[in-house]
Amino acid sequence: MSQSYRIEGKGRIDRSKPIRFTWNGRSYQGYQGDTLASALLANGVRLVGRSFKYHRPRGIMTAGSEEPNAVVQLEEGARTEPNTRATMAELYDGLTANAQNCWPSVEFDVGALNAKLSRFFPAGFYYKTFMWPAALWEPLYEKIIRRAAGMGESPEEIDPDSYAQHFAHCDVLIAGGGPAGLSAALAAGRTGARVILADEGAEFGGSLLADTVEIAGKPAADWIAETVAELTAMPEVTLLPRTTVSAYYDHNFLTLTERVTDHMGPRADDSVPRQRFWKVRAKQTILAQGAIERPLLFADNDRPGVMLASAARTYINRYGVLPGREIVVFTGNDSAYPAALDAKAAGARVEIVDLRTDPKGPLVDHARAQGIEIHAGCGITGTRGTKALHGCDVAPLSEDGKSLADEPFSIGCDCIAVAGGWNPTVHLHSQARGKLSWDDTKQCFVPGYCQWPTRSAGAGNGTFDLAGCLDEGLKAGAAAAHEAGFGKGAAPEAPAVELSEEGPARQVWIVPSDVPLGHGKKHFHDHQNDVTAADIHLAAREGYVSVEHLKRYTTTGMGTDQGKTSNVNALAVMADIRNARIPEVGTTTFRPPYVPTTFGAIGGQNRRHLFLQERTTPMHAAHVANGAVFEDVGDWKRPWYFPRDGEDMHEAVQRECRQARETCGLLDASTLGKIDIQGPDAAWFLNMMYTNKWDTLAVGKGRYGVMLNEHGMVIDDGVTTRLAENHFHMTTTTGGAARVLGMLEEWLQTEWPERQVYCTSVTEQWAVCTITGPNAKALMADLTDDIDVDPANFPFLAYRTGTVAGAPARVYRISFTGDLAYEVNVPARHGLAVWTTILERGRKHGLVQYGTETMHVLRAEKGFIIVGQDTDGTVTPMDLGMNWIVSKKKDDFIGKRSHSRSDTAREGRKQLVGIMTEDPNVVLPEGAHLVNQPGKPPIAMEGHVTSSYMSPNVGRSIALGLIKGGRDRIGDTLHAPMMDGKTVHKVTLTEPVFFDKEGKRTNG
Amino acid sequence: MLTIKCPWCGEREQIEFTAGGEAHIARPENTAELSDEEWGAYIYTRTNPKGVHYERWVHSHGCGKWFNAVRHTVTDIFWDVYKIGEEKPAVPEDWDGATTRAQYQAATQKTAAPDGNEK
């Protein structure tokens, strides 16, 4: 019974290589060269999944990436992948796949109850049902919808595979390796142009792989082999099979996903990536992706066993699998006749239901001669069978195709091969902003104008005959190469192909049934999202006639297949309702990617430690050895705190805070942004960039500055020191370093290019050890012989050079703790040694190393702000109570004029204040809002907490916050309601300085 | 994903650049004398055209230089790039943004050829 649907001697599969695989827990056999879909069909497995909404049994509908039904859960555990198209998954030994969207099994699915209730699930169901009360959205509706809308399961473990990204340039990129694409590659490659040819299939050839046609008097397979051999020999041609060109962006930038090892199955060896994401910049592109066959809209057209005629032919000829033993071919054109003939030749009983009243031509004659019965002028009005098709009803149609001309009769069948015409695959063209035009003769959209250098060729251009495809491909290849600077543009002669003559087609967009549309039978146009022609009628009745509204209201075309088989049919139904032509209804814009792309491929190598670079200071090794817990600050790893045996964070921070003020503390401040500024206009420039005056600063002295944007808002702060007349050392916040340098450069280059100022980042050139506390002076005296560290001779904000701990040093008397402090800057290479020496020598002075958390507490005790924490881009220096730093003498500086604008100058702006809770043990959460009186919402917000800590040195909790009119409300009582909705903390507004209010400690 | 020509380095990928908004907005010299409206216009008002846009870019992950560019906002095709301080290039009124400057000039020369022959 194994592979009982195989056709003896047919197909491109390798029968010498049998492959075992597991489907829904059962073991089956297929062959090398099979897809999961072809192997399942070979084993007579028809039912492969349940539909999205109604949980109707569904089978394999196509043989390509357009598959809407047969999307499966591939593999299990860390490597599981949902929504894999069975038609694209190549079979490998041990492949495991399961049907998705069904429970407990695909055979017996509880969700199928939805089908019985289908009249309660119309288009727009979610919008209508889950509209009110809105408060239930998050807790209830979303959960229900998410459960009901399952499309497979995401892996929950870390992806064990590796992925790669590759950037490439080429002269001609060709998407699609069928007859047109191969021809284009040949013509372009022969000119010597750099060509990339990508095809999503395992082998090149496209539609030819399923065809029995001859090219230049030889089987098509030979032509493919010769062409691929010639292309392989060309050094400038890159052939990429199993590679989908999935996105077309501006300036001919395209992304490709290459499935490098997917066809081999899970591998332990990750020296080769599982998938490779190509980013290609192409001078010219040729889009030769072919065309996708259009299903016909007839009653209950979703039974397992209904498939596209071209897919049926592909299974027969390429995979040697008969999709059914009794096949009804349902068509309105000649293109399905070869499928009927091939099925007949392979031993199936075949009948043709042809919409045309008088089909004629060589193909029709051939079918008749083979004894195939043709029911002309007829349509299928219904199907029978639930989990597998076992028959259909056929009736003659009226002249306008809108009703039945006679009673239906029945035909027994297990497969219906449908052929409703062809849609050129215009997705990439559309993604590239290309226009689409409607071709009335061919009844399809074809590529129109595109502003980028691209061409479409072959079936993707609406050229459906093989001779035309070959010819157009060669011409496109030669022309594209010529425009890219290669060859003369003359195309090689096309190989001879027997001309296939096709008769005219009849298009019946909705095949009528014996019951009115939407009553008892369903005409599915979007199989993946379970949308029917009746849903489109409903949408139209409710006013959703615009194609963009229609799409969102009915969800048509919004599945993982993006409506590859459904969009044009949906437009046709709407056109019929509106009595308009299809192009008047319009078409939605195709969005990338063409097929779902794994996050792994998009991420490529940029994961784990390569996702974001880690910056460490020169002292990092010491921090690790000393047991630091690290905090991410920008890209930096900074010691957060240094816990001692058994301490938790709170205990460690409290100890560090206390000791730093009692004896002395050491902080690694190397991450501070440092910018070296030189030039004759440097002082003038700082005058413009900072709010205070800089031209008056003496050499060897530093000054604190705040930097504004042109809106007058604080964006950074730091101390800048004048090293020489025309030489300054600027410090910025850790996170603002790159941004500030960028801003300085922007002003200098674009506004004042005539000014001579040169800015250089020296952040990583200097390692910075900050020594602070009452014992700092004594410790410094132990570390240096050539700098007089006495504050009387080395005053606050002064600067000295000398030797500290054996290294050349620049020492700045800067303090972010409010205590006597020295910032010792040494060249980065000395950082670790100096740090270690300071720790050693500091032992007898009671030195404690502390991290960023203690730094935050200590500065908050003094009311020193952190830009970006206590400010948020809407805060002026005046709001911070720093009027003193805004020069009244300067005519201009960046942001000055904005301070006199009405909103910036008004009363009642949020201002920085201190906040004391009534209960000294309560530490308010940062971000907590303050209100005048607690009560039921809505309550007016008076402001919020920006910084909040437990301070051992103040002996209680402290907080800073931005409060409306806060400076005038010192002493007022406000309230902080908590997230639990019950607790309210009473608080008092205070001055934002909690410790050493007189500032006596700065000089020891 | 545009390809942008840095006047100093040549054509590079967009990821190397940062956009800097409309170009040729000089910072007023007499800021104190400006009305709120005039100052507001300097900070906030931009032309936002559908069509030809003079704009600033910085080759932030390259040479670090700021420069100006002329881009058609409908098609994202650049007419030209030029260094800071260089004169704003004039763009022909009939340039619809669908072609590069070279293509446009080649096409105009063809139609303007005096002997009527295509060059």
PDB file of C-alpha atoms in Angstrom, chain B residues 46-86:
ATOM      1  CA  ARG B  46       9.753  72.931   6.722  1.00  0.00           C
ATOM      2  CA  THR B  47       8.612  72.874   3.086  1.00  0.00           C
ATOM      3  CA  ASN B  48       7.788  69.141   2.894  1.00  0.00           C
ATOM      4  CA  PRO B  49       7.362  69.227  -0.881  1.00  0.00           C
ATOM      5  CA  LYS B  50       5.945  66.546  -3.117  1.00  0.00           C
ATOM      6  CA  GLY B  51       8.764  66.667  -5.595  1.00  0.00           C
ATOM      7  CA  VAL B  52      12.186  68.268  -5.527  1.00  0.00           C
ATOM      8  CA  HIS B  53      13.661  68.452  -2.039  1.00  0.00           C
ATOM      9  CA  TYR B  54      16.968  70.008  -1.010  1.00  0.00           C
ATOM     10  CA  GLU B  55      18.145  68.095   2.015  1.00  0.00           C
ATOM     11  CA  ARG B  56      21.070  67.382   4.271  1.00  0.00           C
ATOM     12  CA  TRP B  57      22.775  64.067   4.857  1.00  0.00           C
ATOM     13  CA  VAL B  58      25.752  63.086   6.920  1.00  0.00           C
ATOM     14  CA  HIS B  59      28.044  60.182   6.063  1.00  0.00           C
ATOM     15  CA  SER B  60      27.891  59.181   9.697  1.00  0.00           C
ATOM     16  CA  HIS B  61      29.402  55.716   9.335  1.00  0.00           C
ATOM     17  CA  GLY B  62      31.919  56.867   6.750  1.00  0.00           C
ATOM     18  CA  CYS B  63      33.871  60.095   6.528  1.00  0.00           C
ATOM     19  CA  GLY B  64      31.570  61.922   8.937  1.00  0.00           C
ATOM     20  CA  LYS B  65      31.024  64.804   6.532  1.00  0.00           C
ATOM     21  CA  TRP B  66      27.752  66.652   6.113  1.00  0.00           C
ATOM     22  CA  PHE B  67      26.622  67.413   2.579  1.00  0.00           C
ATOM     23  CA  ASN B  68      23.549  68.450   0.648  1.00  0.00           C
ATOM     24  CA  ALA B  69      21.478  66.457  -1.816  1.00  0.00           C
ATOM     25  CA  VAL B  70      18.552  67.031  -4.153  1.00  0.00           C
ATOM     26  CA  ARG B  71      16.045  64.199  -3.995  1.00  0.00           C
ATOM     27  CA  HIS B  72      12.643  63.764  -5.578  1.00  0.00           C
ATOM     28  CA  THR B  73      10.358  62.848  -2.700  1.00  0.00           C
ATOM     29  CA  VAL B  74       7.953  60.873  -4.888  1.00  0.00           C
ATOM     30  CA  THR B  75      10.506  58.594  -6.521  1.00  0.00           C
ATOM     31  CA  ASP B  76      13.466  58.847  -4.105  1.00  0.00           C
ATOM     32  CA  ILE B  77      15.742  59.426  -7.076  1.00  0.00           C
ATOM     33  CA  PHE B  78      18.558  61.918  -6.475  1.00  0.00           C
ATOM     34  CA  TRP B  79      19.251  64.701  -8.925  1.00  0.00           C
ATOM     35  CA  ASP B  80      22.580  65.633  -7.380  1.00  0.00           C
ATOM     36  CA  VAL B  81      24.698  65.882  -4.257  1.00  0.00           C
ATOM     37  CA  TYR B  82      26.966  68.807  -3.368  1.00  0.00           C
ATOM     38  CA  LYS B  83      29.302  69.907  -0.635  1.00  0.00           C
ATOM     39  CA  ILE B  84      28.381  72.325   2.120  1.00  0.00           C
ATOM     40  CA  GLY B  85      28.955  75.852   0.898  1.00  0.00           C
ATOM     41  CA  GLU B  86      28.493  74.955  -2.755  1.00  0.00           C
TER      42      GLU B  86
END
